[in-house]
Amino acid sequence: MKKTLFTTMLLTMTTAVIAQETHYHRGLRSQDTNYGLAVQAPPSGVGMYWSRVRNVDDVEVESETPADSIARRNEFKRLCEQACEAFRAKDYYHTLVYGDSALQKRYHTGELYYYMAVSYETLGDYEGAEMAYRLTAQSAYMEVPDAYPAFKQRMKQRKAEEKQRKKEEKRRKKEEKAMHRPE
């Protein structure tokens, strides 16, 4: 009887600790699974990184059961896999839809941020892209460590080209006006 009770308590406590660890962990933590997101295998000794995002809804999260926490994490992994599949299919809109849905589960990965950043940039939302690239850099995503500085350089170049284009447009309008001006 005591052995059964002890075993039951041990299993219950282990399940609760595992759920809380995945649920309340504040920092980045190496994981063995890659959630289907890795484009390439990570370097040896480096796993996929994920972390729990803390926000205003923590009161709701702290009152959930370990089973609910595990279900929410599994839903996060499923949505990450869908975002990854959409990214590989070059469906950037759905990459953002699934990625945003995954982030609402209050977990995150650097890889997901990277996929979302590329998608935002491709779709022309440069503010969203900058935010996602910054989060990619903060999460120390090892596959593209210089993604944010490269993005900043592209934006600098894009602004210079836009400025040059406006200058040319202004010059062309001025010449056009001069040609049509009666003397």
Coordinates of N, CA and C in Angstrom, one line a residue:
M1 N 0.8 -1.2 0.0 CA 0.0 0.0 0.0 C 0.9 1.3 0.0
K2 N 1.9 1.3 0.9 CA 2.8 2.4 1.0 C 3.5 2.6 -0.3
K3 N 4.0 1.5 -0.9 CA 4.7 1.5 -2.1 C 3.9 2.1 -3.3
T4 N 2.6 1.7 -3.4 CA 1.7 2.2 -4.4 C 1.5 3.7 -4.2
L5 N 1.2 4.1 -3.0 CA 1.0 5.5 -2.7 C 2.2 6.4 -3.0
F6 N 3.4 5.9 -2.6 CA 4.6 6.6 -2.9 C 4.9 6.7 -4.4
T7 N 4.6 5.6 -5.2 CA 4.8 5.7 -6.6 C 3.9 6.6 -7.3
T8 N 2.6 6.6 -6.8 CA 1.6 7.6 -7.4 C 2.0 9.0 -7.1
M9 N 2.4 9.3 -5.9 CA 2.8 10.6 -5.5 C 4.1 11.1 -6.3
L10 N 5.0 10.2 -6.5 CA 6.2 10.5 -7.3 C 5.9 10.8 -8.7
L11 N 5.0 10.0 -9.3 CA 4.6 10.3 -10.7 C 3.9 11.6 -10.8
T12 N 3.0 11.9 -9.9 CA 2.2 13.1 -9.9 C 3.2 14.3 -9.8
M13 N 4.1 14.2 -8.8 CA 5.0 15.3 -8.6 C 5.9 15.5 -9.8
T14 N 6.4 14.4 -10.4 CA 7.3 14.5 -11.6 C 6.5 15.2 -12.8
T15 N 5.3 14.8 -13.0 CA 4.5 15.4 -14.1 C 4.3 16.9 -13.8
A16 N 4.0 17.2 -12.6 CA 3.8 18.7 -12.2 C 5.1 19.5 -12.4
V17 N 6.2 18.9 -12.0 CA 7.5 19.6 -12.1 C 7.8 19.8 -13.6
I18 N 7.7 18.8 -14.4 CA 8.0 18.9 -15.8 C 7.1 19.9 -16.5
A19 N 5.8 19.9 -16.2 CA 4.9 20.9 -16.8 C 5.2 22.3 -16.3
Q20 N 5.5 22.4 -15.1 CA 5.9 23.8 -14.6 C 7.2 24.2 -15.1
E21 N 8.1 23.3 -15.3 CA 9.4 23.7 -15.9 C 9.3 24.2 -17.3
T22 N 8.5 23.5 -18.1 CA 8.3 24.0 -19.4 C 7.4 25.2 -19.5
H23 N 6.6 25.4 -18.4 CA 5.6 26.4 -18.4 C 6.2 27.7 -17.8
Y24 N 7.0 27.7 -16.8 CA 7.4 28.9 -16.1 C 8.9 29.3 -16.4
H25 N 9.6 28.5 -17.2 CA 11.0 28.8 -17.4 C 11.2 30.2 -18.0
R26 N 12.0 31.0 -17.4 CA 12.2 32.4 -17.8 C 13.3 32.5 -18.9
G27 N 14.3 31.8 -18.9 CA 15.5 32.0 -19.8 C 15.4 31.1 -21.0
L28 N 16.4 31.2 -21.9 CA 16.5 30.3 -23.0 C 17.1 29.0 -22.5
R29 N 16.6 27.9 -23.1 CA 17.0 26.6 -22.7 C 17.1 25.7 -23.9
S30 N 18.2 25.0 -24.0 CA 18.4 24.1 -25.1 C 17.5 22.9 -25.0
Q31 N 16.9 22.6 -26.1 CA 16.0 21.5 -26.2 C 16.5 20.4 -27.2
D32 N 16.1 19.2 -27.0 CA 16.5 18.1 -27.9 C 15.7 18.1 -29.1
T33 N 14.4 18.5 -29.1 CA 13.6 18.5 -30.3 C 13.6 19.8 -31.0
N34 N 13.4 19.8 -32.3 CA 13.5 21.0 -33.0 C 12.1 21.5 -33.5
Y35 N 11.1 20.8 -33.1 CA 9.7 21.2 -33.5 C 9.5 21.3 -34.9
G36 N 10.3 20.6 -35.7 CA 10.1 20.6 -37.2 C 10.5 21.9 -37.9
L37 N 11.2 22.8 -37.2 CA 11.5 24.1 -37.7 C 12.8 24.2 -38.3
A38 N 13.7 23.4 -38.0 CA 15.1 23.5 -38.4 C 15.3 23.4 -39.9
V39 N 15.9 24.3 -40.6 CA 16.2 24.2 -42.0 C 17.4 23.3 -42.2
Q40 N 18.3 23.4 -41.3 CA 19.5 22.5 -41.3 C 19.6 22.0 -39.9
A41 N 20.3 20.9 -39.7 CA 20.6 20.4 -38.4 C 21.5 21.4 -37.7
P42 N 21.2 21.7 -36.4 CA 22.0 22.7 -35.7 C 23.4 22.1 -35.4
P43 N 24.4 22.9 -35.2 CA 25.8 22.4 -34.9 C 25.7 21.5 -33.7
S44 N 26.7 20.6 -33.6 CA 26.7 19.6 -32.5 C 26.7 20.3 -31.2
G45 N 26.0 19.8 -30.2 CA 25.9 20.4 -28.9 C 25.0 21.6 -28.8
V46 N 24.4 22.0 -29.9 CA 23.4 23.1 -29.9 C 22.0 22.6 -30.2
G47 N 21.1 22.8 -29.4 CA 19.7 22.4 -29.6 C 18.9 23.5 -30.0
M48 N 17.6 23.3 -30.2 CA 16.7 24.3 -30.5 C 16.4 25.1 -29.3
Y49 N 16.3 26.4 -29.4 CA 16.0 27.2 -28.2 C 14.6 27.7 -28.1
W50 N 14.0 27.6 -27.0 CA 12.7 28.1 -26.8 C 12.6 28.7 -25.4
S51 N 11.6 29.5 -25.2 CA 11.4 30.1 -23.9 C 10.0 30.4 -23.7
R52 N 9.6 30.5 -22.5 CA 8.3 30.9 -22.1 C 8.2 32.4 -22.1
V53 N 7.2 33.0 -22.7 CA 7.1 34.5 -22.7 C 6.2 34.9 -21.6
R54 N 6.6 35.8 -20.8 CA 5.8 36.3 -19.6 C 5.1 37.6 -20.1
N55 N 3.8 37.7 -19.7 CA 3.1 38.9 -20.1 C 1.9 39.0 -19.1
V56 N 1.0 39.9 -19.4 CA -0.1 40.2 -18.5 C -1.0 39.0 -18.2
D57 N -1.1 38.1 -19.2 CA -2.0 36.9 -19.0 C -1.5 35.9 -18.1
D58 N -0.4 36.2 -17.3 CA 0.2 35.2 -16.5 C -0.7 34.7 -15.4
V59 N -1.6 35.5 -14.9 CA -2.6 35.1 -13.9 C -3.3 33.9 -14.4
E60 N -3.8 34.0 -15.6 CA -4.5 32.9 -16.3 C -3.6 31.6 -16.4
V61 N -2.4 31.8 -16.8 CA -1.5 30.7 -17.0 C -1.1 30.0 -15.7
E62 N -0.9 30.8 -14.6 CA -0.5 30.2 -13.3 C -1.6 29.4 -12.7
S63 N -2.8 29.6 -13.1 CA -3.9 28.8 -12.5 C -4.2 27.6 -13.4
E64 N -3.6 27.4 -14.5 CA -3.9 26.2 -15.3 C -3.2 24.9 -14.8
T65 N -3.8 23.8 -15.1 CA -3.3 22.5 -14.7 C -2.0 22.1 -15.5
P66 N -1.2 21.2 -15.0 CA -0.1 20.8 -15.8 C -0.5 20.2 -17.1
A67 N -1.6 19.5 -17.2 CA -2.1 18.9 -18.4 C -2.4 20.0 -19.4
D68 N -3.0 21.1 -19.0 CA -3.3 22.2 -19.8 C -2.1 22.9 -20.3
S69 N -1.1 23.0 -19.5 CA 0.2 23.6 -19.9 C 0.9 22.7 -21.0
I70 N 0.9 21.4 -20.8 CA 1.5 20.6 -21.8 C 0.7 20.6 -23.1
A71 N -0.6 20.7 -23.0 CA -1.5 20.8 -24.2 C -1.2 22.1 -25.0
R72 N -1.0 23.2 -24.2 CA -0.7 24.5 -24.8 C 0.7 24.5 -25.5
R73 N 1.7 23.8 -24.9 CA 3.0 23.7 -25.5 C 2.9 22.8 -26.7
N74 N 2.2 21.8 -26.7 CA 2.0 20.9 -27.9 C 1.3 21.7 -29.0
E75 N 0.4 22.5 -28.7 CA -0.3 23.4 -29.7 C 0.7 24.3 -30.3
F76 N 1.6 24.9 -29.4 CA 2.6 25.8 -29.9 C 3.5 25.0 -30.9
K77 N 3.9 23.8 -30.6 CA 4.8 23.1 -31.5 C 4.1 22.8 -32.8
R78 N 2.8 22.4 -32.8 CA 2.0 22.2 -34.0 C 1.9 23.4 -34.9
L79 N 1.7 24.6 -34.3 CA 1.6 25.8 -35.0 C 2.9 26.2 -35.6
C80 N 4.0 25.9 -34.9 CA 5.4 26.2 -35.4 C 5.7 25.3 -36.6
E81 N 5.3 24.1 -36.6 CA 5.5 23.2 -37.7 C 4.7 23.7 -38.9
Q82 N 3.5 24.2 -38.7 CA 2.7 24.7 -39.8 C 3.3 26.0 -40.4
A83 N 3.9 26.8 -39.5 CA 4.5 28.1 -40.0 C 5.8 27.7 -40.8
C84 N 6.5 26.7 -40.3 CA 7.7 26.2 -41.0 C 7.3 25.7 -42.4
E85 N 6.3 24.9 -42.5 CA 5.9 24.3 -43.8 C 5.5 25.4 -44.7
A86 N 4.7 26.4 -44.2 CA 4.3 27.6 -45.1 C 5.5 28.3 -45.5
F87 N 6.5 28.5 -44.7 CA 7.7 29.3 -45.0 C 8.5 28.5 -46.1
R88 N 8.6 27.2 -46.0 CA 9.3 26.4 -47.0 C 8.6 26.4 -48.3
A89 N 7.3 26.6 -48.3 CA 6.5 26.6 -49.5 C 6.4 28.1 -50.1
K90 N 7.1 29.0 -49.4 CA 7.2 30.4 -49.8 C 5.8 31.1 -49.7
D91 N 5.0 30.6 -48.7 CA 3.7 31.1 -48.4 C 3.8 32.0 -47.2
Y92 N 4.3 33.3 -47.5 CA 4.7 34.1 -46.4 C 3.6 34.6 -45.5
Y93 N 2.4 34.8 -46.2 CA 1.2 35.3 -45.4 C 0.9 34.2 -44.4
H94 N 0.8 32.9 -44.8 CA 0.4 31.9 -43.8 C 1.5 31.6 -42.8
T95 N 2.8 31.9 -43.1 CA 3.9 31.8 -42.2 C 3.6 32.8 -41.0
L96 N 3.2 34.0 -41.4 CA 2.8 35.0 -40.3 C 1.6 34.6 -39.5
V97 N 0.6 34.1 -40.2 CA -0.6 33.7 -39.5 C -0.3 32.6 -38.5
Y98 N 0.3 31.6 -38.9 CA 0.6 30.5 -38.0 C 1.6 30.9 -37.0
G99 N 2.6 31.7 -37.4 CA 3.6 32.1 -36.4 C 3.0 33.0 -35.3
D100 N 2.2 33.9 -35.7 CA 1.5 34.8 -34.7 C 0.6 33.9 -33.8
S101 N -0.1 33.0 -34.3 CA -0.9 32.1 -33.5 C 0.0 31.3 -32.5
A102 N 1.1 30.9 -33.0 CA 2.1 30.1 -32.1 C 2.5 31.0 -31.0
L103 N 2.9 32.3 -31.3 CA 3.4 33.2 -30.3 C 2.3 33.5 -29.2
Q104 N 1.1 33.4 -29.6 CA 0.0 33.7 -28.7 C -0.1 32.6 -27.6
K105 N 0.6 31.5 -27.8 CA 0.6 30.4 -26.9 C 1.6 30.7 -25.8
R106 N 2.3 31.8 -25.9 CA 3.3 32.3 -24.9 C 4.6 31.5 -24.8
Y107 N 5.0 30.9 -25.9 CA 6.3 30.4 -26.1 C 6.9 31.0 -27.3
H108 N 8.2 30.8 -27.5 CA 8.8 31.4 -28.7 C 10.1 30.6 -29.0
T109 N 10.5 30.8 -30.3 CA 11.8 30.3 -30.7 C 12.5 31.3 -31.6
G110 N 13.8 31.3 -31.7 CA 14.5 32.2 -32.5 C 14.2 31.9 -34.0
E111 N 14.0 30.7 -34.3 CA 13.8 30.2 -35.7 C 12.4 30.8 -36.1
L112 N 11.4 30.7 -35.3 CA 10.1 31.2 -35.6 C 10.2 32.7 -35.9
Y113 N 10.9 33.4 -35.0 CA 11.1 34.9 -35.2 C 11.8 35.1 -36.6
Y114 N 12.8 34.3 -36.9 CA 13.5 34.5 -38.2 C 12.6 34.3 -39.3
Y115 N 11.8 33.2 -39.3 CA 10.9 33.0 -40.4 C 9.8 34.1 -40.6
M116 N 9.4 34.6 -39.4 CA 8.4 35.7 -39.5 C 9.1 37.0 -40.0
A117 N 10.3 37.2 -39.6 CA 11.0 38.4 -40.0 C 11.2 38.4 -41.6
V118 N 11.6 37.3 -42.1 CA 11.8 37.2 -43.6 C 10.4 37.4 -44.3
S119 N 9.4 36.8 -43.7 CA 8.0 36.9 -44.2 C 7.6 38.4 -44.2
Y120 N 7.8 39.0 -43.1 CA 7.4 40.5 -43.0 C 8.1 41.3 -44.1
E121 N 9.4 41.0 -44.2 CA 10.2 41.8 -45.1 C 9.8 41.5 -46.6
T122 N 9.5 40.3 -46.9 CA 9.1 39.9 -48.2 C 7.8 40.6 -48.6
L123 N 6.9 40.7 -47.6 CA 5.5 41.2 -47.8 C 5.6 42.8 -47.7
G124 N 6.7 43.4 -47.3 CA 6.8 44.8 -47.3 C 6.5 45.5 -46.0
D125 N 6.3 44.7 -44.9 CA 6.0 45.3 -43.6 C 7.4 45.4 -42.9
Y126 N 8.1 46.5 -43.2 CA 9.5 46.7 -42.7 C 9.5 46.9 -41.1
E127 N 8.5 47.5 -40.6 CA 8.5 47.7 -39.1 C 8.3 46.3 -38.4
G128 N 7.4 45.5 -38.9 CA 7.2 44.2 -38.4 C 8.5 43.3 -38.5
A129 N 9.1 43.5 -39.7 CA 10.4 42.8 -40.0 C 11.5 43.2 -39.0
E130 N 11.6 44.5 -38.8 CA 12.6 44.9 -37.8 C 12.4 44.4 -36.4
M131 N 11.2 44.4 -36.0 CA 10.9 43.9 -34.7 C 11.2 42.4 -34.6
A132 N 10.8 41.6 -35.6 CA 11.1 40.2 -35.6 C 12.6 39.9 -35.7
Y133 N 13.3 40.7 -36.5 CA 14.8 40.5 -36.6 C 15.4 40.8 -35.3
R134 N 15.0 41.8 -34.6 CA 15.5 42.1 -33.3 C 15.3 41.0 -32.3
L135 N 14.1 40.4 -32.3 CA 13.8 39.3 -31.5 C 14.6 38.1 -31.8
T136 N 14.9 37.9 -33.1 CA 15.7 36.8 -33.6 C 17.1 36.9 -33.0
A137 N 17.6 38.2 -33.0 CA 19.0 38.4 -32.5 C 19.0 38.2 -30.9
Q138 N 17.9 38.7 -30.3 CA 17.9 38.5 -28.8 C 17.8 37.1 -28.4
S139 N 17.1 36.2 -29.2 CA 17.0 34.8 -28.8 C 18.2 34.0 -29.2
A140 N 19.2 34.7 -29.8 CA 20.5 34.0 -30.1 C 20.3 32.8 -31.0
Y141 N 19.6 33.1 -32.1 CA 19.3 32.0 -33.1 C 20.6 31.8 -33.9
M142 N 21.2 30.6 -33.8 CA 22.6 30.4 -34.2 C 22.7 30.2 -35.8
E143 N 21.6 29.9 -36.5 CA 21.7 29.7 -37.9 C 22.0 31.0 -38.7
V144 N 21.5 32.1 -38.2 CA 21.8 33.4 -38.9 C 22.1 34.5 -37.9
P145 N 23.3 34.4 -37.3 CA 23.6 35.3 -36.2 C 23.7 36.8 -36.6
D146 N 23.9 37.1 -37.9 CA 24.0 38.5 -38.4 C 22.7 38.9 -39.1
A147 N 21.6 38.3 -38.9 CA 20.4 38.6 -39.6 C 19.9 40.1 -39.4
Y148 N 19.9 40.5 -38.1 CA 19.5 41.9 -37.8 C 20.4 42.9 -38.4
P149 N 21.7 42.8 -38.3 CA 22.6 43.8 -38.9 C 22.5 43.8 -40.4
A150 N 22.3 42.7 -41.0 CA 22.1 42.6 -42.5 C 20.8 43.3 -42.9
F151 N 19.7 43.1 -42.1 CA 18.5 43.8 -42.4 C 18.6 45.3 -42.3
K152 N 19.3 45.7 -41.2 CA 19.5 47.2 -41.1 C 20.3 47.8 -42.3
Q153 N 21.2 47.0 -42.8 CA 22.0 47.5 -44.0 C 21.1 47.5 -45.2
R154 N 20.2 46.5 -45.4 CA 19.3 46.5 -46.5 C 18.3 47.7 -46.4
M155 N 17.9 48.0 -45.2 CA 16.9 49.1 -45.0 C 17.6 50.5 -45.3
K156 N 18.9 50.6 -44.9 CA 19.6 51.8 -45.2 C 19.8 52.0 -46.7
Q157 N 20.1 50.9 -47.4 CA 20.2 50.9 -48.8 C 18.9 51.2 -49.5
R158 N 17.8 50.6 -49.0 CA 16.5 50.8 -49.5 C 16.1 52.3 -49.4
K159 N 16.4 52.9 -48.2 CA 16.0 54.3 -48.0 C 16.8 55.2 -48.9
A160 N 18.1 54.9 -49.1 CA 18.9 55.7 -50.0 C 18.4 55.6 -51.5
E161 N 18.0 54.4 -51.9 CA 17.4 54.2 -53.2 C 16.1 55.0 -53.3
E162 N 15.3 55.0 -52.3 CA 14.0 55.7 -52.3 C 14.2 57.2 -52.4
K163 N 15.2 57.7 -51.7 CA 15.6 59.1 -51.7 C 16.1 59.5 -53.1
Q164 N 16.9 58.6 -53.7 CA 17.4 58.9 -55.1 C 16.2 58.9 -56.1
R165 N 15.3 57.9 -55.9 CA 14.2 57.8 -56.8 C 13.3 59.1 -56.7
K166 N 13.1 59.6 -55.5 CA 12.3 60.8 -55.3 C 13.0 62.0 -55.9
K167 N 14.3 62.0 -55.8 CA 15.1 63.1 -56.4 C 14.9 63.1 -57.9
E168 N 15.1 61.9 -58.5 CA 14.9 61.8 -59.9 C 13.5 62.2 -60.4
E169 N 12.5 61.8 -59.6 CA 11.1 62.1 -60.0 C 10.9 63.6 -59.9
K170 N 11.4 64.2 -58.9 CA 11.3 65.7 -58.8 C 12.0 66.4 -59.9
R171 N 13.2 65.9 -60.3 CA 14.0 66.5 -61.4 C 13.2 66.3 -62.7
R172 N 12.6 65.1 -62.9 CA 11.9 64.8 -64.2 C 10.6 65.7 -64.3
K173 N 9.9 65.9 -63.2 CA 8.7 66.8 -63.2 C 9.1 68.2 -63.5
K174 N 10.3 68.6 -62.9 CA 10.7 70.0 -63.1 C 11.1 70.2 -64.6
E175 N 11.7 69.2 -65.2 CA 12.1 69.3 -66.7 C 10.8 69.3 -67.5
E176 N 9.8 68.4 -67.1 CA 8.6 68.3 -67.9 C 7.8 69.7 -67.8
K177 N 7.8 70.3 -66.6 CA 7.2 71.6 -66.5 C 7.8 72.6 -67.4
A178 N 9.2 72.6 -67.4 CA 9.9 73.6 -68.2 C 9.6 73.4 -69.7
M179 N 9.4 72.2 -70.1 CA 9.2 71.9 -71.6 C 7.8 72.4 -72.0
H180 N 6.8 72.3 -71.1 CA 5.5 72.7 -71.4 C 5.2 74.2 -71.1
R181 N 6.1 74.9 -70.6 CA 5.9 76.3 -70.2 C 6.0 77.1 -71.5
P182 N 4.9 77.9 -71.7 CA 4.9 78.8 -72.9 C 5.9 80.0 -72.7
E183 N 6.6 80.4 -73.7 CA 7.6 81.5 -73.6 C 7.1 82.7 -74.3

